[in-house]
mmCIF file of C-alpha atoms in Angstrom:
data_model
loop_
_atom_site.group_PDB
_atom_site.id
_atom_site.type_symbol
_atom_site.label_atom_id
_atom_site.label_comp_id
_atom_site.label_asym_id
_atom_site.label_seq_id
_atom_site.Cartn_x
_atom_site.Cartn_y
_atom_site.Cartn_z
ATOM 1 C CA UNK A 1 8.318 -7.786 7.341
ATOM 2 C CA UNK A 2 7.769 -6.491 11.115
ATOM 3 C CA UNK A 3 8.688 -3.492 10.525
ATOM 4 C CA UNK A 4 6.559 -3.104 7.430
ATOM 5 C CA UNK A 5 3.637 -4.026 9.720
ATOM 6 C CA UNK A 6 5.053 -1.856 12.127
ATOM 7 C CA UNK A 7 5.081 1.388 9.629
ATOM 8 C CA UNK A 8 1.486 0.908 8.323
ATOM 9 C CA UNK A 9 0.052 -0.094 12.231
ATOM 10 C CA UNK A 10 2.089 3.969 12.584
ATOM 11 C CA UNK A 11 -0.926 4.960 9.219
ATOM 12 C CA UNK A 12 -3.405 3.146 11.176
ATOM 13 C CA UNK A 13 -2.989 5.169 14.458
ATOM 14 C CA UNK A 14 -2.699 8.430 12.917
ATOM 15 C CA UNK A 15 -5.604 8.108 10.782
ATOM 16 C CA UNK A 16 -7.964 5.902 13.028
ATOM 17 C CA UNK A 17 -9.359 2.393 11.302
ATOM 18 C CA UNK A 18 -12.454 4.392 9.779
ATOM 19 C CA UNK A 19 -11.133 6.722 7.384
ATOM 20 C CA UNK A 20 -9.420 4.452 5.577
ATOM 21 C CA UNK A 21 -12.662 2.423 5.599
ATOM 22 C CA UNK A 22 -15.079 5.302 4.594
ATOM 23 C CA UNK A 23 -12.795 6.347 2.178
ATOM 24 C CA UNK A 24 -12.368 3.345 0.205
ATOM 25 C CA UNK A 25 -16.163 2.798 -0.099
ATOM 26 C CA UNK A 26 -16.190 6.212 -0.805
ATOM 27 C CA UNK A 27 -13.956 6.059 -3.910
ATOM 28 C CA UNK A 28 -16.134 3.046 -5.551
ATOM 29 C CA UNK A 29 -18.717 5.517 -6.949
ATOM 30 C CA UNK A 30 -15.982 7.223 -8.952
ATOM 31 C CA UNK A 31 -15.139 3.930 -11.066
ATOM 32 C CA UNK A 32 -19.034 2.481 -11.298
ATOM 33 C CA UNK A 33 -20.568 5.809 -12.796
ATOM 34 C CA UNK A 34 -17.709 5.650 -15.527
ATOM 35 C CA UNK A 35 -18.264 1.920 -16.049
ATOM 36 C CA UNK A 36 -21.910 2.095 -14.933
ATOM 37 C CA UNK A 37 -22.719 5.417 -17.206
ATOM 38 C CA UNK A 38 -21.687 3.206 -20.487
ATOM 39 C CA UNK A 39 -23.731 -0.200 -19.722
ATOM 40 C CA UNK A 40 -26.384 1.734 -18.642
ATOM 41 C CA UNK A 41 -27.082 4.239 -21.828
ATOM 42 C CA UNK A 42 -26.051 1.355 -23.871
ATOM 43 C CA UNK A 43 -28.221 -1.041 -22.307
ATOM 44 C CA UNK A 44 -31.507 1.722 -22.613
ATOM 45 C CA UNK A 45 -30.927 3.174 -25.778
ATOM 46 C CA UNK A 46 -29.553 0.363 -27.650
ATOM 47 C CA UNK A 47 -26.561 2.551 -29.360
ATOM 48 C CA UNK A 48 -22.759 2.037 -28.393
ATOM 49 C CA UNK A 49 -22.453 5.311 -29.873
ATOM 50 C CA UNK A 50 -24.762 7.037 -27.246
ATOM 51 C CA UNK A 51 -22.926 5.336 -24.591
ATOM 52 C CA UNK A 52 -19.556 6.411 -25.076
ATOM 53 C CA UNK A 53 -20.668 10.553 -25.988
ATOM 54 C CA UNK A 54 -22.419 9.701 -22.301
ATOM 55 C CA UNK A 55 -19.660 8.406 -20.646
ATOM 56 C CA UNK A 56 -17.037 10.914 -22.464
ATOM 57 C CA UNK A 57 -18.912 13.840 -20.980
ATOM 58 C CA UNK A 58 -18.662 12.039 -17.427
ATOM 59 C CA UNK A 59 -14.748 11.452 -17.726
ATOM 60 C CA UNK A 60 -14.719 15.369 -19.431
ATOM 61 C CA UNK A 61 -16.545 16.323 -16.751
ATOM 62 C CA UNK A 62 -14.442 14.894 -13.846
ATOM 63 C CA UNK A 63 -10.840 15.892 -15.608
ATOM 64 C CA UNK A 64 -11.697 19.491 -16.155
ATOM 65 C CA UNK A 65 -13.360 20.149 -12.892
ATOM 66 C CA UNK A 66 -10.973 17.911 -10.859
ATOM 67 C CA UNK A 67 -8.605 20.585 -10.710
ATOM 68 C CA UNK A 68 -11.723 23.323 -9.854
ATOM 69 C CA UNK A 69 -12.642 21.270 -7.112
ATOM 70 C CA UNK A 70 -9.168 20.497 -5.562
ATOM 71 C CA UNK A 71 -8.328 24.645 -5.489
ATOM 72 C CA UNK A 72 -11.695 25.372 -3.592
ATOM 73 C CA UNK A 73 -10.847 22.531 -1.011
ATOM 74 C CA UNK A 74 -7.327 24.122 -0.464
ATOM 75 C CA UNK A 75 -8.819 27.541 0.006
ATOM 76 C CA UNK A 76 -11.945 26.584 1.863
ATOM 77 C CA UNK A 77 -11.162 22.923 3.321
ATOM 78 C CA UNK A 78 -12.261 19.467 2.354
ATOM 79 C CA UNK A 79 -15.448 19.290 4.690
ATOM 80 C CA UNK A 80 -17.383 22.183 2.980
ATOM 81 C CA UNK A 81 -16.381 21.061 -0.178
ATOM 82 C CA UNK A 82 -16.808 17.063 -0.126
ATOM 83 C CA UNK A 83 -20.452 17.255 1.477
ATOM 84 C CA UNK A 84 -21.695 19.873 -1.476
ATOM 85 C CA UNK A 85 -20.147 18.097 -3.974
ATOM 86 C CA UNK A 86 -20.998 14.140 -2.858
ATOM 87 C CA UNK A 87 -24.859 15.921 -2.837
ATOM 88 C CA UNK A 88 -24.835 17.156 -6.095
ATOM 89 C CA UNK A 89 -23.063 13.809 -7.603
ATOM 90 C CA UNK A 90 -25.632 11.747 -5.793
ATOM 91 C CA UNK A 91 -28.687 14.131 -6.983
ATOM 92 C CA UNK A 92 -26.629 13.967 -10.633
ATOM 93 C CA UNK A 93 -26.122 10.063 -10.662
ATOM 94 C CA UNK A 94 -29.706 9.663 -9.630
ATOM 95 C CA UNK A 95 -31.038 12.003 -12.873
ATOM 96 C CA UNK A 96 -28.794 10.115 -15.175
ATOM 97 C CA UNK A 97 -30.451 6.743 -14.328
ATOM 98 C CA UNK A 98 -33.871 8.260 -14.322
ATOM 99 C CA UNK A 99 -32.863 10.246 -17.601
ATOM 100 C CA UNK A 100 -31.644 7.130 -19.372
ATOM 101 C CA UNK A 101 -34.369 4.944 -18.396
ATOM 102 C CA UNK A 102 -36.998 7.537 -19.130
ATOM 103 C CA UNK A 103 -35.713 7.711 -22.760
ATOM 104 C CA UNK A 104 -33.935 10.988 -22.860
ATOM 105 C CA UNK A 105 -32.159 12.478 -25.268
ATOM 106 C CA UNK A 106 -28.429 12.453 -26.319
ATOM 107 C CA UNK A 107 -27.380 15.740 -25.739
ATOM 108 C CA UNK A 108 -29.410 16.463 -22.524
ATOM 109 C CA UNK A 109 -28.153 12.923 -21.415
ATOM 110 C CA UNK A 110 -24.522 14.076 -22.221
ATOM 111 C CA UNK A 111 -25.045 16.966 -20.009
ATOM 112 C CA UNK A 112 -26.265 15.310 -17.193
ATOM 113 C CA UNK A 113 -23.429 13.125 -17.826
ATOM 114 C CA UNK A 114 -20.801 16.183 -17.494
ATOM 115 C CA UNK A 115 -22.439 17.279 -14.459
ATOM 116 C CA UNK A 116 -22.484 14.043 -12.799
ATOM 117 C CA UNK A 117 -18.850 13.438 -13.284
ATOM 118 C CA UNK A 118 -17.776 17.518 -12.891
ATOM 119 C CA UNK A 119 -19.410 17.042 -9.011
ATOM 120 C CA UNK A 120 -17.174 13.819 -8.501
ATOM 121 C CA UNK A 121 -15.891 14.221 -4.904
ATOM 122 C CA UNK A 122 -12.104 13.605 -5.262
ATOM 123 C CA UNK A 123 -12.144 11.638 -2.160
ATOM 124 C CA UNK A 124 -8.936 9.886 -2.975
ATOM 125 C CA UNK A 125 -6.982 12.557 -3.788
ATOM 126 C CA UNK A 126 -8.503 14.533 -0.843
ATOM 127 C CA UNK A 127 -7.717 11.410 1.136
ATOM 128 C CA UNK A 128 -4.302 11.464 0.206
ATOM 129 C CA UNK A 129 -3.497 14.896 1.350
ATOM 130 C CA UNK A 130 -5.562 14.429 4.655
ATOM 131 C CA UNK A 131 -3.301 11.848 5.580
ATOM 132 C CA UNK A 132 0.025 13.400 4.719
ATOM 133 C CA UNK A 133 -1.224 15.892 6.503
ATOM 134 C CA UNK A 134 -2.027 14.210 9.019
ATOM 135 C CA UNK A 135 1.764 12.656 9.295
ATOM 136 C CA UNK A 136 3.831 15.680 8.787
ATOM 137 C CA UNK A 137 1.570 17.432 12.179
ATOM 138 C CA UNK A 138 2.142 14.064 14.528
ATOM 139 C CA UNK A 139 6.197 14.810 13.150
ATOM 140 C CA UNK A 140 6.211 11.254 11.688
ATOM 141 C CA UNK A 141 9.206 10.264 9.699
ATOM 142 C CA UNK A 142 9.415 9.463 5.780
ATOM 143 C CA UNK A 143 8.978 5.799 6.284
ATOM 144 C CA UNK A 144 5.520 6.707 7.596
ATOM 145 C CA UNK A 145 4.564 9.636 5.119
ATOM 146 C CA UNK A 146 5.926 6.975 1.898
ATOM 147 C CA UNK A 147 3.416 4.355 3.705
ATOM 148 C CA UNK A 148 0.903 6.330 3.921
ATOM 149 C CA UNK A 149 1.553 7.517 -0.211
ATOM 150 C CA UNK A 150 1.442 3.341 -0.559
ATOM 151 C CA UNK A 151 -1.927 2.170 1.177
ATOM 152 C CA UNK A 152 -3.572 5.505 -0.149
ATOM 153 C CA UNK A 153 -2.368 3.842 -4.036
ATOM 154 C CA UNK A 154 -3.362 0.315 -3.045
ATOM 155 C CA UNK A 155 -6.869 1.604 -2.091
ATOM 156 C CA UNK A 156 -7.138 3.908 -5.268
ATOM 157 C CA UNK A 157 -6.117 0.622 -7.113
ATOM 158 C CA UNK A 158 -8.820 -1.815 -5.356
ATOM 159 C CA UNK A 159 -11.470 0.524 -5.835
ATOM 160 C CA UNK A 160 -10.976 0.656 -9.606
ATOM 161 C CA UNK A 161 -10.783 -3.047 -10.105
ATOM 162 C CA UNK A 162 -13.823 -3.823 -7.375
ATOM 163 C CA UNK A 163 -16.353 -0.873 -8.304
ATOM 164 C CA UNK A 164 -16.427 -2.274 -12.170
ATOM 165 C CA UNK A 165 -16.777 -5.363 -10.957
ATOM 166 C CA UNK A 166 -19.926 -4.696 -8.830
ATOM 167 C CA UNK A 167 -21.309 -2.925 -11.816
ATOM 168 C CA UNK A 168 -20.677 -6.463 -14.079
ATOM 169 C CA UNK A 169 -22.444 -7.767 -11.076
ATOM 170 C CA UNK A 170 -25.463 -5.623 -10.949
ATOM 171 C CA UNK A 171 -25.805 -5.926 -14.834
ATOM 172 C CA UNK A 172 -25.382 -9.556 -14.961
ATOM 173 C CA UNK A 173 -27.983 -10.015 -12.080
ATOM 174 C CA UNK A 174 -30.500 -7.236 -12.260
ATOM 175 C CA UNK A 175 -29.728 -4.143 -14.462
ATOM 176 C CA UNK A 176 -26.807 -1.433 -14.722
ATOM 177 C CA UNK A 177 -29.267 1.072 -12.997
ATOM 178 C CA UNK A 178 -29.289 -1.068 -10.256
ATOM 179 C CA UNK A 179 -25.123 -0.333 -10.346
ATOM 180 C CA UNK A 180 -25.354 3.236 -10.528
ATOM 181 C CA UNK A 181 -28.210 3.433 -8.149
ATOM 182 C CA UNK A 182 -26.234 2.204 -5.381
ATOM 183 C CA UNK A 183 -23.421 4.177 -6.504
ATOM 184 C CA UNK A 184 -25.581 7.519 -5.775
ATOM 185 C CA UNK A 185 -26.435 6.175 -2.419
ATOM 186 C CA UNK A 186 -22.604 5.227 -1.425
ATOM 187 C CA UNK A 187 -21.378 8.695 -2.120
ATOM 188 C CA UNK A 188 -24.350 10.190 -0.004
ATOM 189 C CA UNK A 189 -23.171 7.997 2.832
ATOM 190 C CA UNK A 190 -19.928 7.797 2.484
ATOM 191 C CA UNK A 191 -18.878 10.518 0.694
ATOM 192 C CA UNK A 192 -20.909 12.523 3.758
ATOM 193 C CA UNK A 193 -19.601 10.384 6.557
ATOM 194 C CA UNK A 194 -15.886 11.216 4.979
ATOM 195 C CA UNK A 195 -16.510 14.839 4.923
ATOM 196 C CA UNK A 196 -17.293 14.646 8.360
ATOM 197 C CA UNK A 197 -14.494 12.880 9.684
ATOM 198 C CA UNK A 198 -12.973 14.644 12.497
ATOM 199 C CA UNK A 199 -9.454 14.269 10.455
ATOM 200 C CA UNK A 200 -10.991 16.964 7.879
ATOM 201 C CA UNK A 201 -10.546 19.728 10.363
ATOM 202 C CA UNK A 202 -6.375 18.777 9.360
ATOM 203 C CA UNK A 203 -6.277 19.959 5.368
ATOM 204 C CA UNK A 204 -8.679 23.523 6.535
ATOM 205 C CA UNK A 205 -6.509 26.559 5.065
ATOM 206 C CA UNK A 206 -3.579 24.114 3.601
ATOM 207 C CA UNK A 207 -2.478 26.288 1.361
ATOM 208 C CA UNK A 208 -1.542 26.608 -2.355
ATOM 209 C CA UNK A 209 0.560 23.730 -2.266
ATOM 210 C CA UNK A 210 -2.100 21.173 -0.739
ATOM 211 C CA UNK A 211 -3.937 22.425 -3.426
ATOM 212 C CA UNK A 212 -1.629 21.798 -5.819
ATOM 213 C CA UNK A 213 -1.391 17.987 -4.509
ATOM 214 C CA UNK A 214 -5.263 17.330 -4.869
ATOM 215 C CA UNK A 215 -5.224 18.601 -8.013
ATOM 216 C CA UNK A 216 -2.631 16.600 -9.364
ATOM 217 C CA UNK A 217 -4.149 13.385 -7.359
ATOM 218 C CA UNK A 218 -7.115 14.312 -9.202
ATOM 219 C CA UNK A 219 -6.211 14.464 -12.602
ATOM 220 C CA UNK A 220 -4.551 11.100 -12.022
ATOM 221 C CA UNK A 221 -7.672 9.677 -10.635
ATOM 222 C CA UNK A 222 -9.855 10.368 -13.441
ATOM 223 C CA UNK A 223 -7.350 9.051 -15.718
ATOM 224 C CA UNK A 224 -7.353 5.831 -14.154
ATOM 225 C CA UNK A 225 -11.095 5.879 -14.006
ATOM 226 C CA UNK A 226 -11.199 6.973 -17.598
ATOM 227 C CA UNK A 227 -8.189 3.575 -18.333
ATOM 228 C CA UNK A 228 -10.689 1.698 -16.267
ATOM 229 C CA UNK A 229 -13.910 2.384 -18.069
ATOM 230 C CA UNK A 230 -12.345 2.180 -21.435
ATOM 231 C CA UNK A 231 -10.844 -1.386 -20.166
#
C-alpha cells in the first residue's frame, strides 16, 4: 500500500497537482455534450428520433476527427492545437443550444452537431501522452509510467460517470441547456487553462508515434463517450 502511494505521489511530482485537476474538469464536456446533445434536442423538439440523428452526428463527428486532431497535435504540439479546438467546441456547443432552442431544423441541427463533436479537444488522450511524456524525460521507471497509464484511466472513467450525471442534474433542476451551457464554458476554461500548462511545451514535435498514441486514446475515448451516452 506505501509504495502504491509512493508511485502515484512520483505522478504527482512530475506532473504538478494542477494538470491532473484541469484536465479532469476538462474531460467532463466530452461526456455532457453526448449525453447533453440527446436530452436537449429531445427535450425541444419533442422527437426521440431527432435526438439520436443529433447526437449520432456528435459521436460521428468526434470518432472520425479524433484521429485528424491527434496527427496535427503530434506534428504541431498540443498547445496550438487544444486552444483552437476547445474555441471552436465552445463556439459549436453554444450554437447547438441556441439552434435547438430556437427551433432549428434536423439536418442543420445534425451539422452543428458533427461540428461540435469533430472540434472535441481530446484532452484525455492528449493528457495521457503529456504525462508519459513527461515520465520517460525525468527517466522514471515502469512502475511510474504504468501509474501514470492508471490515474490517467481512473480520471477518463470518473469523468464519464460524473459529466452525465451533472447533465441528469441540470435537466432534473433547470433544463438540459443549462447542462450543455456550462459544458461550453468548462472547455473555454479549462480546456484553455490545459493548453497552457507549462507541461505542453513536453509532447511539441513528439513524433509519429505520439501521434499514433493520441489517436488511438482518442478513438477509445469517443467510444466510451458514445457507451456512455447510449447508457
Amino acid at each position: 500500500m506505501a509504495g502504491t502511494v509512493n508511485t502515484y505521489r512520483r505522478v504527482i511530482a512530475l506532473t504538478g497537482p494542477l494538470l491532473p485537476l484541469l484536465s479532469f474538469l476538462a474531460r467532463l464536456p466530452v461526456a455532457m455534450s453526448q449525453f447533453g446533445s440527446v436530452l436537449l434536442v429531445a427535450e425541444t423538439t419533442g422527437s426521440l428520433a431527432t435526438a439520436g440523428i443529433v447526437g449520432g452526428t456528435l459521436s460521428a463527428g468526434q470518432v472520425v476527427f479524433g484521429a485528424v486532431l491527434g496527427r496535427v497535435a503530434d506534428r504541431y504540439g498540443q498547445r496550438p492545437v487544444v486552444l483552437a479546438a476547445a474555441a471552436v467546441n465552445a463556439v459549436a456547443t453554444g450554437a447547438l443550444v441556441a439552434g435547438a432552442l430556437g427551433g432549428l431544423a434536423t439536418v442543420p441541427l445534425a451539422a452543428v452537431g458533427a461540428v461540435t463533436g469533430a472540434s472535441v479537444p481530446l484532452i484525455g488522450p492528449l493528457a495521457r501522452t503529456r504525462s508519459v511524456a513527461l515520465a520517460h524525460r525525468a527517466g522514471a521507471g515502469e512502475g511510474v509510467v504504468g501509474a501514470v497509464h492508471s490515474l490517467e484511466g481512473t480520471l477518463d472513467e470518473v469523468s464519464f460517470v460524473f459529466g452525465p450525471a451533472l447533465v441528469g442534474l441540470a435537466a432534473l433542476v433547470a433544463h438540459p441547456a443549462i447542462a450543455l451551457g456550462g459544458a461550453a464554458a468548462l472547455v473555454a476554461v479549462f480546456g484553455t487553462a490545459f493548453a497552457l500548462h507549462p507541461t505542453a511545451a513536453v509532447t511539441a514535435g513528439a513524433g509519429p508515434k505520439a501521434g499514433r498514441d493520441v489517436a488511438a486514446g482518442a478513438g477509445a475515448g469517443a467510444g466510451a463517450a458514445a457507451a456512455a451516452a447510449a447508457g
